[in-house]
Coordinates of C-alpha atoms in Angstrom, one line a residue:
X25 CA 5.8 -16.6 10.7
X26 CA 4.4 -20.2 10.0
X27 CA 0.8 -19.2 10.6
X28 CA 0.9 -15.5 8.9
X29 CA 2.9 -16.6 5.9
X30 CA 1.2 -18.0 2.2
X31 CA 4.1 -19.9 1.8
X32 CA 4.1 -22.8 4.4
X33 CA 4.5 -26.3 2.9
X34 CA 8.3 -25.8 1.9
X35 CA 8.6 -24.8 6.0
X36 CA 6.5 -28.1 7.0
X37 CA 9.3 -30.2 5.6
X38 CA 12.1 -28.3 6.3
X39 CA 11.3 -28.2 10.0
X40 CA 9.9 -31.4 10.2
X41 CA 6.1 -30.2 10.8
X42 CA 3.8 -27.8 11.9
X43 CA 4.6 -25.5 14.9
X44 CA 1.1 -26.7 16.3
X45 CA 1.2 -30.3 16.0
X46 CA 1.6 -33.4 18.4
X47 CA 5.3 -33.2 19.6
X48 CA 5.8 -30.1 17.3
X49 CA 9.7 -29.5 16.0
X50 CA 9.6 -25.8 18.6
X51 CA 12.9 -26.4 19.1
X52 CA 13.8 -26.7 15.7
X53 CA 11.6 -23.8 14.6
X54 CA 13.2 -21.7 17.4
X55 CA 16.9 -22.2 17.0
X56 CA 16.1 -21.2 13.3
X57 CA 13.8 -17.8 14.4
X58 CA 16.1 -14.4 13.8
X59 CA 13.8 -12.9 16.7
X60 CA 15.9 -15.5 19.3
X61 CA 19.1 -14.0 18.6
X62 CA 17.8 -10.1 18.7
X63 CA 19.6 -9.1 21.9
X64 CA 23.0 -9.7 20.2
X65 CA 22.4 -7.6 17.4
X66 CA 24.2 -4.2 17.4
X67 CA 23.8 -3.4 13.4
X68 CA 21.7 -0.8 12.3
X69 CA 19.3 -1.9 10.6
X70 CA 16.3 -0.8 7.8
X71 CA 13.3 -2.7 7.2
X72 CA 11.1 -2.1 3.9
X73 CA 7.7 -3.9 4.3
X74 CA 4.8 -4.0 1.8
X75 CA 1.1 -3.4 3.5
X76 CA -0.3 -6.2 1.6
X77 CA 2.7 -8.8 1.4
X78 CA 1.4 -12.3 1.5
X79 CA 4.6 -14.0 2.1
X80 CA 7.0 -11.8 4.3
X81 CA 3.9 -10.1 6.3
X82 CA 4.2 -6.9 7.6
X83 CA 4.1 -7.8 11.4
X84 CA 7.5 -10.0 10.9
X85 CA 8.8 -6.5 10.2
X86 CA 7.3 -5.1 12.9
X87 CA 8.3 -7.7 15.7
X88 CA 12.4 -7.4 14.6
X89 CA 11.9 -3.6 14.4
X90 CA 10.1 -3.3 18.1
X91 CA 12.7 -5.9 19.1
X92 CA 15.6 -4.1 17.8
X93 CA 14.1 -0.8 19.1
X94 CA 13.9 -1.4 22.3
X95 CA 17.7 -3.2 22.7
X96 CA 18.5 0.5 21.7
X97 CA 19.8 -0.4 18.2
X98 CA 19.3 2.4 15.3
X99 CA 16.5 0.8 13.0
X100 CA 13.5 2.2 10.7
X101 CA 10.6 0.6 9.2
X102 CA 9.0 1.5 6.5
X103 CA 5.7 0.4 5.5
X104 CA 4.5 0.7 1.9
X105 CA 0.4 1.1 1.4
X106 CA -1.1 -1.0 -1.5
X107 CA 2.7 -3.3 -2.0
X108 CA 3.2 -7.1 -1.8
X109 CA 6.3 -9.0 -1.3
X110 CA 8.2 -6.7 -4.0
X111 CA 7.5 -3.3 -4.1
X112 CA 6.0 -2.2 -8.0
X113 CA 4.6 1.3 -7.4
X114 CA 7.3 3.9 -9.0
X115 CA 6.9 6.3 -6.5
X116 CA 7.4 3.7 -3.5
X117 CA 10.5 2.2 -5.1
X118 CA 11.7 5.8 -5.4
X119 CA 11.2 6.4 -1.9
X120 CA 13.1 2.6 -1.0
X121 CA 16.3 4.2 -2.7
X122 CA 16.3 7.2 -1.7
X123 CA 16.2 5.4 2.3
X124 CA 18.7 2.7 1.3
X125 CA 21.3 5.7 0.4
X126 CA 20.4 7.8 3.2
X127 CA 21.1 4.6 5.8
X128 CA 24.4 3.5 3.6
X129 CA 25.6 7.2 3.3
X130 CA 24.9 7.2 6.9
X131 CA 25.9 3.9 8.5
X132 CA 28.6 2.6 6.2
X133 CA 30.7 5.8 5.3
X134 CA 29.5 8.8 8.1
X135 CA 28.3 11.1 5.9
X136 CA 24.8 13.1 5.3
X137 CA 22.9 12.3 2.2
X138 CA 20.7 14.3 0.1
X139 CA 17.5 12.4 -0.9
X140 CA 16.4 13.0 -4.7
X141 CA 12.8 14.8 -5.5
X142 CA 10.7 12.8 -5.5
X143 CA 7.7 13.7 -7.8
X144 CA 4.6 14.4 -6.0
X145 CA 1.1 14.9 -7.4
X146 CA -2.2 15.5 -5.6
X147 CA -2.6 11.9 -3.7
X148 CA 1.4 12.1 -2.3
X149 CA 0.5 11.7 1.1
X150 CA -1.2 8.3 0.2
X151 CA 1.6 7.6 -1.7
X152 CA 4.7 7.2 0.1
X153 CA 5.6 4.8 2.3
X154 CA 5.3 5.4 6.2
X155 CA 7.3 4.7 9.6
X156 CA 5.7 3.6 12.9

């Protein structure tokens, strides 16, 4: 994440440099990299990502969700066109809930939920979010 993020400096002196320098901290940036631990994860799991976010980019979301694919764990991804870090598009945020529920109604208490309407006009296939 250290070379696709905008927010790098904070990480520099956390981790005690970059990830390409002279006797880089890998270590340190590894043992603190969710992706290390993925074969132990057995919770199903949801990711929301924005098209355009700057700061968790999309492919993060897309490495855990391959990752957690493949080890056979239930997960989705959802992938917002035209968002940033925090979704702001009505419709999109609409859509987030309506998934949240579904995965909580689903995951934490075993029952089917029924998604809200969600308004549509003539640009509603650009305007929802979409899975891989």
């Amino acid at each position: 994440m250290y070379g696709q993020t905008d927010s790098r400096s904070n990480r520099t002196v956390y981790f005690g440099g970059t990830p390409w320098q002279a006797n880089a901290p890998i270590e340190v940036y590894w043992s603190h990299s969710p992706i290390k631990d993925v074969a132990n994860v057995k919770t199903p799991t949801i990711f929301f990502a924005g098209e355009n976010d700057a700061r968790v980019p999309m492919a993060q979301s897309l490495e855990m969700f391959r990752a957690l694919r493949s080890n056979g764990v239930p997960t989705r991804l959802y992938v917002a066109p035209r968002e940033g870090h925090g979704w702001t598009e009505v419709r999109h945020n609409f859509f987030k809930a309506n998934a949240e529920l579904e995965w909580f109604e689903k995951y934490a208490i075993g029952r089917t939920y029924v998604w809200e309407k969600i308004p549509t006009d003539a640009n509603s296939d650009r305007t929802k979010p979409t899975q891989p």
